[in-house]
Coordinates of C-alpha atoms in Angstrom, one line a residue:
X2 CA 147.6 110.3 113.5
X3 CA 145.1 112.8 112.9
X4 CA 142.6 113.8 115.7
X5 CA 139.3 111.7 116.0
X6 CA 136.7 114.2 114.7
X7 CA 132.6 113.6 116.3
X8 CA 129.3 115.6 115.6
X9 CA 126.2 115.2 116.5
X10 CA 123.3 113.7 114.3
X11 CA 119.5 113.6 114.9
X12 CA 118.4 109.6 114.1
X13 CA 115.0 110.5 113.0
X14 CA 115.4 113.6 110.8
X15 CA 119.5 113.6 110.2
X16 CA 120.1 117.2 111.2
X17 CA 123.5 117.7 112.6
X18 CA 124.2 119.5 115.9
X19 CA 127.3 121.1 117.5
X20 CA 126.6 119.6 120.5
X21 CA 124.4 117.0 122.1
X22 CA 121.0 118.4 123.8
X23 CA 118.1 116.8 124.9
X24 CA 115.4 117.6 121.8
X25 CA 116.0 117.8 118.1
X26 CA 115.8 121.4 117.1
X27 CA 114.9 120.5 113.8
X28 CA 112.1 117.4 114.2
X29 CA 111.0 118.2 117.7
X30 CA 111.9 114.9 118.8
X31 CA 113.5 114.0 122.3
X32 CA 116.7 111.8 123.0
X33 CA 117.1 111.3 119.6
X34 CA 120.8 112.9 119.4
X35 CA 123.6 110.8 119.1
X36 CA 127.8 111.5 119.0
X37 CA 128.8 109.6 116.2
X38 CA 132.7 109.8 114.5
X39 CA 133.3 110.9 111.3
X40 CA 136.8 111.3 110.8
X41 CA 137.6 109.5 107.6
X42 CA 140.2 106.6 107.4
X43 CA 142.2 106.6 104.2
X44 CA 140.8 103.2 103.0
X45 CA 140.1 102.3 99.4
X46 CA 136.6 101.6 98.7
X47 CA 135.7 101.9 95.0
X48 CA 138.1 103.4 92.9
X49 CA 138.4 103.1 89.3
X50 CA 141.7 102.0 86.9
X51 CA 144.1 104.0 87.8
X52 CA 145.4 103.8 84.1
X53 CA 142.2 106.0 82.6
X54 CA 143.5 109.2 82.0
X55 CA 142.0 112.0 84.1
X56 CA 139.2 114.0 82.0
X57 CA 139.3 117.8 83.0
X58 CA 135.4 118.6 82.3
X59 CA 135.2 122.5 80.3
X60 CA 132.3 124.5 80.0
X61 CA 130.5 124.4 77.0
X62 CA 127.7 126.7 75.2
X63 CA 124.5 124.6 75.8
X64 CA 124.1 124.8 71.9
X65 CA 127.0 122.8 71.5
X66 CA 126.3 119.8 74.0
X67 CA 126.0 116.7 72.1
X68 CA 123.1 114.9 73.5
X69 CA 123.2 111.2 74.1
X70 CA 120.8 108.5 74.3
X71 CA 120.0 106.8 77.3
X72 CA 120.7 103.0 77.6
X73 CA 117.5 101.7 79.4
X74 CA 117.6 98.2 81.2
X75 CA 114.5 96.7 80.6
X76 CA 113.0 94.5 84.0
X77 CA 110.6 93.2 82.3
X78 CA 108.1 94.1 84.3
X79 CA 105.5 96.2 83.0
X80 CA 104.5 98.6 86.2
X81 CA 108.1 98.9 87.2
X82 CA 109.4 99.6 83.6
X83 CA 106.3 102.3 83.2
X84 CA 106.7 104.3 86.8
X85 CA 110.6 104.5 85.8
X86 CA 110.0 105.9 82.5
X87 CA 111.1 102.9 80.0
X88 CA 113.5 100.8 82.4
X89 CA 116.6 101.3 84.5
X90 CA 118.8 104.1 83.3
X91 CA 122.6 102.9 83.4
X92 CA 124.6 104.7 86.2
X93 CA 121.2 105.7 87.9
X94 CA 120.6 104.8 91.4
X95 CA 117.0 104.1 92.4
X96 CA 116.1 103.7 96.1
X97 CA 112.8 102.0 96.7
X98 CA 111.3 102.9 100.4
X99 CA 107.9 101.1 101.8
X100 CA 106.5 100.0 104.9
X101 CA 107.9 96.7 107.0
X102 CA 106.3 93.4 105.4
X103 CA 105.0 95.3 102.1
X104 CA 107.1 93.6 99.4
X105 CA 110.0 95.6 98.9
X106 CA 112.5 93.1 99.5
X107 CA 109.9 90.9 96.9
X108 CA 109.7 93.0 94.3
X109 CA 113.7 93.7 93.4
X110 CA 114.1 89.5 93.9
X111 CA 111.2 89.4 92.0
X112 CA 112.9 91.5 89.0
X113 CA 116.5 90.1 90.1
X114 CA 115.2 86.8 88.7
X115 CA 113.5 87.9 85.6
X116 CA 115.7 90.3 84.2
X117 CA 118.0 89.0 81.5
X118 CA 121.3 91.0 82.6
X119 CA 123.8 89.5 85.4
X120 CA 122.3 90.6 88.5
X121 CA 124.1 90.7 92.0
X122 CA 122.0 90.7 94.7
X123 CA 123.2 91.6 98.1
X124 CA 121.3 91.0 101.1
X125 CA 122.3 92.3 104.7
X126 CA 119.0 91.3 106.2
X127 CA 118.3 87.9 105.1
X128 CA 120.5 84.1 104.8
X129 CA 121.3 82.8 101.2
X130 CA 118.7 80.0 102.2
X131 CA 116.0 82.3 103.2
X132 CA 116.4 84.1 99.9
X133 CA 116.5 80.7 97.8
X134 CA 113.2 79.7 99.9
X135 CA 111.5 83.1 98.6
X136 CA 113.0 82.8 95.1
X137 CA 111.7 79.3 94.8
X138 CA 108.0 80.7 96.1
X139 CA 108.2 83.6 93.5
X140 CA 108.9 80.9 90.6
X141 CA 110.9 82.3 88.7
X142 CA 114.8 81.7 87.9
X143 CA 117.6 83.5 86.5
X144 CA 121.1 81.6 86.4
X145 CA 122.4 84.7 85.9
X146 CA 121.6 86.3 89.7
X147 CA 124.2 86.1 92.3
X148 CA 123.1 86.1 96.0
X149 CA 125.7 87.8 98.1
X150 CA 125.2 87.8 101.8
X151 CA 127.3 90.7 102.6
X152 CA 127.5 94.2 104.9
X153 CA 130.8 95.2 104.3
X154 CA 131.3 97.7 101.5
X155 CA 135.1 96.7 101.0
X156 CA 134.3 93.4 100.6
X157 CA 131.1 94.0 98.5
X158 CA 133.4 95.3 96.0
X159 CA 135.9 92.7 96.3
X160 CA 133.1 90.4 95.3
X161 CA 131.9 93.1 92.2
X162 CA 135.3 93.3 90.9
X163 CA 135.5 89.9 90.6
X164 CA 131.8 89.0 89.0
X165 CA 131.3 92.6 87.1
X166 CA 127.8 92.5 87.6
X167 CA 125.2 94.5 84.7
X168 CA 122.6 95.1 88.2
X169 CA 123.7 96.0 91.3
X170 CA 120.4 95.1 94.4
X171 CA 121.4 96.3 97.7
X172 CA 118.8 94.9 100.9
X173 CA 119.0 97.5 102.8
X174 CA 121.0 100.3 102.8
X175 CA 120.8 100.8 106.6
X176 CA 122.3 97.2 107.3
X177 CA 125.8 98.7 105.5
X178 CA 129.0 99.3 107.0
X179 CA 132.1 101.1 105.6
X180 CA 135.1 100.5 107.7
X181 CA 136.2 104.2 106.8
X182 CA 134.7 105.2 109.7
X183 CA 133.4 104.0 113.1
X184 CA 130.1 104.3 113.3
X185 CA 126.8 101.9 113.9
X186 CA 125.1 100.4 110.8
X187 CA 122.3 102.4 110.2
X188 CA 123.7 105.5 111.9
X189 CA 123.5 109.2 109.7
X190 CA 127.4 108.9 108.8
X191 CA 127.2 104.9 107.3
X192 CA 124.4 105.7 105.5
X193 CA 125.5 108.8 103.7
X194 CA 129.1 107.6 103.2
X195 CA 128.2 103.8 102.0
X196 CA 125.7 105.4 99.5
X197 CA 128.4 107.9 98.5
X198 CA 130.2 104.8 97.6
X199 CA 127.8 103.0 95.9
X200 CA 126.6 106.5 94.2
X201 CA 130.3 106.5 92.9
X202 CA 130.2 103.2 91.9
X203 CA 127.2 103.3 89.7
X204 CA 128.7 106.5 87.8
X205 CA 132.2 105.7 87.4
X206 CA 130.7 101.8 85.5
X207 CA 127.3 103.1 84.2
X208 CA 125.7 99.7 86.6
X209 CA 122.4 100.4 87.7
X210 CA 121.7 100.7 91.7
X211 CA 118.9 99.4 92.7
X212 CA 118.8 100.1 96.9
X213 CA 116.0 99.3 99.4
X214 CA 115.3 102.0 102.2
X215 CA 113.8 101.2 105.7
X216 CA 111.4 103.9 106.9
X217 CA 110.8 106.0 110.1
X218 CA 107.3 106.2 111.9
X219 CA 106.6 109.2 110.1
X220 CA 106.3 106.9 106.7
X221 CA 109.9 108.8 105.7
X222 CA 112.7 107.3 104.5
X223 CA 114.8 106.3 107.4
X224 CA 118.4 108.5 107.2
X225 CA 119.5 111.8 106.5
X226 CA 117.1 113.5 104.0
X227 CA 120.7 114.3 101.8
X228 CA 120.4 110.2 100.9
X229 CA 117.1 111.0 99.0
X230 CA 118.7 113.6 97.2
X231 CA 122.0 112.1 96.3
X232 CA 120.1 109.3 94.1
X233 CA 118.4 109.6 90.8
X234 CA 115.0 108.0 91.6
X235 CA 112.8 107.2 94.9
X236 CA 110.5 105.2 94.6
X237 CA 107.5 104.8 97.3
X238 CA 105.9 101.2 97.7
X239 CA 102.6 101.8 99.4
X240 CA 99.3 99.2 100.4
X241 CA 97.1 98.1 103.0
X242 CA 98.0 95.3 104.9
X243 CA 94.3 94.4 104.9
X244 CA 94.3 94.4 101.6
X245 CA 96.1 92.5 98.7
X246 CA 97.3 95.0 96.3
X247 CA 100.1 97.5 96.3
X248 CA 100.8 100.7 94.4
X249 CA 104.0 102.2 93.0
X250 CA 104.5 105.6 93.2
X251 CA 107.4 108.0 92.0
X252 CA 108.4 110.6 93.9
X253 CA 111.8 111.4 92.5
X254 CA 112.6 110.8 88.7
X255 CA 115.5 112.2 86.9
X256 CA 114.7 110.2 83.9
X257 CA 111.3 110.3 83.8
X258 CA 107.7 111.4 85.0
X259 CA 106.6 111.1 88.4
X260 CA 102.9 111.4 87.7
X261 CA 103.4 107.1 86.4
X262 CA 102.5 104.5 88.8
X263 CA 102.1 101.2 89.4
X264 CA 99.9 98.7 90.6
X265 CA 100.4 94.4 92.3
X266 CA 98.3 92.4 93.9
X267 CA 99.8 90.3 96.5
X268 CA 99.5 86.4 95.8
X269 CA 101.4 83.7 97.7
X270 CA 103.6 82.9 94.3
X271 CA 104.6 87.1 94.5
X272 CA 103.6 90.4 93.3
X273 CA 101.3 89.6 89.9
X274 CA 101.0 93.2 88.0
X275 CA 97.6 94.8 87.5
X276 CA 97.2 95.6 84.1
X277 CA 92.8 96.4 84.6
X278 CA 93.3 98.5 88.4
X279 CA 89.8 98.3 87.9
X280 CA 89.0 94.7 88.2
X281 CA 89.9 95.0 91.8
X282 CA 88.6 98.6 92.5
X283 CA 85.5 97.9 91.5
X284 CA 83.1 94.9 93.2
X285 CA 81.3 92.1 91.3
X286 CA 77.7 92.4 92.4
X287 CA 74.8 89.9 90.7
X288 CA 72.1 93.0 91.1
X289 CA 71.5 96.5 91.2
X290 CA 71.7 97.7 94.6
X291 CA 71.4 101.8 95.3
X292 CA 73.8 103.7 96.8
X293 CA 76.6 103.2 94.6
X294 CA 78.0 105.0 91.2
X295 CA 80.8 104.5 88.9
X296 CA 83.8 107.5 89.1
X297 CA 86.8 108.3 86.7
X298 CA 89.3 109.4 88.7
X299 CA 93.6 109.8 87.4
X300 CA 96.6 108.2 89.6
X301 CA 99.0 110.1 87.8
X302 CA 98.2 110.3 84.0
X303 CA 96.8 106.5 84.1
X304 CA 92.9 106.8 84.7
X305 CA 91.1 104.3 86.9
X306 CA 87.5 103.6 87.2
X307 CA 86.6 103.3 91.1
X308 CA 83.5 102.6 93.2
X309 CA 81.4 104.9 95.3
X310 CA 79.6 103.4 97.9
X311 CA 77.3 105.6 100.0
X312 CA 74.4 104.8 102.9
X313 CA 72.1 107.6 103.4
X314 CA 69.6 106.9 106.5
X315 CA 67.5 108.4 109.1
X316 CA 69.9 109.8 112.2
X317 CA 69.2 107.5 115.2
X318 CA 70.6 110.0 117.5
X319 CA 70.1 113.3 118.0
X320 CA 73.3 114.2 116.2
X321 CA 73.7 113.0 112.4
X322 CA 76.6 111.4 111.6
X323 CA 78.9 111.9 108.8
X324 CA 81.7 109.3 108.4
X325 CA 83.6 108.4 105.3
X326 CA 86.5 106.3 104.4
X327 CA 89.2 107.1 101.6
X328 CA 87.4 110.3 100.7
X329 CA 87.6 113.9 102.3
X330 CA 85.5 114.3 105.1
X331 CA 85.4 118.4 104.6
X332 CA 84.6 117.9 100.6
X333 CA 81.7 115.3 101.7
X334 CA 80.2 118.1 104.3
X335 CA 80.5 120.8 101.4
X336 CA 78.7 118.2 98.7
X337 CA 75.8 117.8 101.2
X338 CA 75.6 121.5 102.5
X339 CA 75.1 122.0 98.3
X340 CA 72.9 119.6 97.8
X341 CA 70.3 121.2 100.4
X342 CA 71.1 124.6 99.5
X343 CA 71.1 124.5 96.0
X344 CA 69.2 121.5 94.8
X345 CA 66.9 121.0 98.0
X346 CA 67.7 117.7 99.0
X347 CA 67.0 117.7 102.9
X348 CA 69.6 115.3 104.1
X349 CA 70.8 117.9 107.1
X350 CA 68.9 115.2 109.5
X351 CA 70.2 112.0 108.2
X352 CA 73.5 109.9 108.6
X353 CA 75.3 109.9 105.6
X354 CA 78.2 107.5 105.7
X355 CA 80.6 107.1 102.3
X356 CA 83.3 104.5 101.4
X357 CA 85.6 104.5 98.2
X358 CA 86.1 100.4 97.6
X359 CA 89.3 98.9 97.6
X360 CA 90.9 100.6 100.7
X361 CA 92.3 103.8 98.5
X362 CA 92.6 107.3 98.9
X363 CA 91.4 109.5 96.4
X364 CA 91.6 113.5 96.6
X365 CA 90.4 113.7 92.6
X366 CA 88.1 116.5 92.7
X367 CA 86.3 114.9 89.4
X368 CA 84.9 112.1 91.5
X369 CA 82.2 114.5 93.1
X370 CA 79.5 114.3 90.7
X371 CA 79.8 110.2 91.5
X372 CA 79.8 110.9 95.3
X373 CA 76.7 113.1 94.5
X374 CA 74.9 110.5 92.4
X375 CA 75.9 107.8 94.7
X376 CA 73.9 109.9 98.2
X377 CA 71.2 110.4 95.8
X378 CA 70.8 107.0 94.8
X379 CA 70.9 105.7 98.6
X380 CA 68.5 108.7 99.4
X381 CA 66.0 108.1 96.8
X382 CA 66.5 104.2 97.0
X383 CA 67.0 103.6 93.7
X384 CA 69.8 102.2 91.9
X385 CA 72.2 103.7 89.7
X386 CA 72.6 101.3 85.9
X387 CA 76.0 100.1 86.6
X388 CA 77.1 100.9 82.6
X389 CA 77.3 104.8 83.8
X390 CA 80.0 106.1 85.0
X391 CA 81.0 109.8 86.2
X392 CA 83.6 112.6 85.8
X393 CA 82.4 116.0 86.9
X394 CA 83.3 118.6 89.9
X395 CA 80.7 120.0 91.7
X396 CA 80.7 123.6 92.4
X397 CA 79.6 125.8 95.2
X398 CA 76.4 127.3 93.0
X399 CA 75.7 123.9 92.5
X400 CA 77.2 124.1 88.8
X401 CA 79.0 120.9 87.5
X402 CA 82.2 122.0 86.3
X403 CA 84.9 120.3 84.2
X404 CA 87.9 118.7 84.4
X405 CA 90.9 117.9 83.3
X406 CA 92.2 115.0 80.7
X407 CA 88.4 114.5 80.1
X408 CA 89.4 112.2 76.9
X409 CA 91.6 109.7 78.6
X410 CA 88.8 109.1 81.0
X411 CA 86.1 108.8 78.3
X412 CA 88.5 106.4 76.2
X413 CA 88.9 104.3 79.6
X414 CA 85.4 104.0 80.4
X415 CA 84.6 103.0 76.7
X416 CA 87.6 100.4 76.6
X417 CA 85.7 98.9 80.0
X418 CA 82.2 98.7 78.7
X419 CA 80.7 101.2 80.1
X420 CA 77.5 102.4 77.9
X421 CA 76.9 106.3 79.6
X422 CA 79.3 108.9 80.2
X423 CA 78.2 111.8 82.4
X424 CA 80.5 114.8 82.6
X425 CA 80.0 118.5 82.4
X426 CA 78.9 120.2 79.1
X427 CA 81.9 123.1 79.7
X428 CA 84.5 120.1 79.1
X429 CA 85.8 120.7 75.9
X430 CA 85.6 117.1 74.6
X431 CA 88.0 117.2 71.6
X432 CA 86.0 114.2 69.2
X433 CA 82.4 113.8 69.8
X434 CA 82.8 110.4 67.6
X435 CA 83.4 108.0 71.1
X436 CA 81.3 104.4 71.0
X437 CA 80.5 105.9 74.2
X438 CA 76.9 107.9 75.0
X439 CA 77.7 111.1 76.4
X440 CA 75.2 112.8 78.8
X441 CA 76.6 116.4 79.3
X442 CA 75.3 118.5 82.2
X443 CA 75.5 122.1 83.9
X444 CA 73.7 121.6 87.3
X445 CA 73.0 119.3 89.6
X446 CA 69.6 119.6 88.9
X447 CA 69.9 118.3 85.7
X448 CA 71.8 115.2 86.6
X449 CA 69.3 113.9 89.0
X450 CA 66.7 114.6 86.1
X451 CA 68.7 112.6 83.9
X452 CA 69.5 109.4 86.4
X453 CA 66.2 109.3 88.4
X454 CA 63.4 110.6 86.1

């Protein structure tokens, strides 16, 4: 018998330590250290035929590698499809992280029951009632997905030898146990060495992963940070709990871009995709009210139309105060500090208070000629025609600069109705032919001539 071999892991950043001490060296963190065993048992976990002969890999000239095409699994659903880059890549392992309640463990059930390819979907959270309760919610079924209730590796493969699955589902990576070495589910050493199992698995058959991640306070994937880098895509599922819809993000893609992502709305029956991210960006109003403009803004390459909303009044207090939510509080104080520099607009005494609708976060600089129109409008009291929308950067001279991918965002507005485009005149707008009216400024100046004259 060989000697029982122990390190020390941090469990909120996965650095490993020679010995134990009171505070992570690495994260900062205090009592987090913890002696876990990683001396390796010689137990088979997934291993493939034995009679496939051995291929010694040689290098080759990169001229004379023979590329092959990847086989996609299509979902069949849209957003998911799009953020991966065309479907699941076979032999790619995709680990989706997200906040507790968000709709992780809804979306790959969700998928599970709508994809045409066997699915095997193994749950070490939740009963095989619980999940039959959600599946009949989501209504949807696929007699071809197979609800495992599992947390043992060994036996998880038992049960995929014996089923040979086309879609592997794991809920959650941090509820699974190899018995090749003693540790606690969840620890550093079960989660590296079950992914390396599954990892394996997913090469050696060319069955796509599909793994669920807990995360840490920090809004990190719980683990070591190796697990992140040991699969082929990570996925981030974000939202507001206050609010119903939730966006996809990609933050690793092997296979694809990771400037895609996509967008659900929450409903009772499941995630429903968002085709129109406008329709719930944007608020239905019966009449003009001032204050609020139309920008263009990009999530990645898709552009969305979003609302402005801003409330310009006198200060109360002897202090004026500057609030504003899902929008850079610096970049608001630098808009206004321009505005009464450059363009004369004295708003240094007034509370100016701004709001981007729908409970997202936008760092687009090209939103700041609608943040500009949008104080103007509340300043002046007068409302903005809700056809116009707004795509423009606004300098430190006060000169409206241009910005990137100006064409997608003219396309998007025209495909939404919108009448008036207003954007800077250095864009380089490749067709002037658009259905759309284009108003093309320089300086501030000359937008407020143009909106309020």
């Amino acid at each position: 018998m060989s000697k029982t071999k122990t390190t020390f892991f941090c469990q909120n950043c996965g650095t490993q330590h020679a010995k134990w001490v009171g505070q992570c060296g690495a994260c900062k963190e205090w009592n987090t250290i913890v002696e876990e065993v990683i001396q390796k048992e010689e137990k088979r976990v997934w291993k493939q035929a034995t009679t496939a002969k051995q291929r010694v890999n040689k290098p080759l000239k990169i001229a004379d590698i023979q590329l092959n095409p990847e086989e996609r699994v299509v979902t069949n659903n849209n957003e998911l499809d799009t953020v991966l880059g065309g479907g699941l890549v076979k032999g790619s392992v995709t680990l989706l992280g997200g906040e507790p309640g968000i709709g992780k463990s809804t979306l790959l059930l969700q998928v599970a029951l709508n994809i045409r390819q066997k699915v095997l979907y193994v749950s070490g959270e939740e009963s095989q009632s619980q999940i039959k309760m959600r599946a009949e919610r989501l209504e949807a079924n696929n007699s071809n997905c197979l609800i495992l209730t599992e947390t043992n590796t060994q036996q998880i493969f038992k049960n995929i030898e014996e089923t040979e699955p086309e879609v592997l589902v794991i809920d959650s990576i941090q509820t699974l146990h190899t018995s090749a070495i003693e540790a606690s589910p969840g620890s550093i050493s079960q989660i590296r060495e079950t992914a390396a199992e599954l990892i394996k698995y997913a090469k050696e058959t060319a069955t796509p992963v599909l793994l669920i991640g807990h995360i840490n306070k920090d809004g990190n994937i719980a683990g070591p940070k190796i697990l992140e880098h040991m699969v082929d895509v990570v996925l981030q599922f974000e939202g507001d709990r206050n609010h119903t819809y939730r966006i996809l993000r990609s933050q690793k893609n092997r296979f694809g871009s990771t400037s895609e992502l996509g967008i659900y709305e929450m409903l009772s029956t499941g995630l429903r995709e968002i085709s129109n991210p406008s329709e719930i960006l944007i608020s239905k109003k019966d009449s003009d009210l001032s204050g609020t403009a139309i920008a263009s803004t990009l999530e990645g390459i898709r552009p969305l139309m979003i609302e402005i909303q801003a409330l310009v009044s006198t200060a109360v207090y002897g202090t004026p105060q500057r609030s504003t939510t899902g929008y850079n509080l610096k970049r608001l104080n630098m808009i206004l500090a321009v505005l009464e520099k450059r363009a004369g607009f004295k708003l240094g005494a007034k509370d100016v208070f701004l709001n981007i609708t729908g409970g997202i976060n936008v760092d687009d600089p090209a939103i700041d000629l609608a943040v500009v129109a949008a104080i103007l409008s509340s300043n002046q009291d007068i409302a903005i025609n809700p056809n116009v929308c707004f795509a423009a950067e606004v300098g430190l001279a006060g000169e409206i600069r241009p910005v990137s991918k100006i064409d997608q965002r003219i396309l998007e507005a025209e495909k939404l109705g919108y009448q008036t485009f207003v954007a800077s005149k250095y864009n380089k707008i490749s067709s002037k032919n658009h259905g759309i009216k284009l108003i093309l400024v320089g300086k501030i100046e000359e937008a407020f001539a143009t909106l309020f004259s």
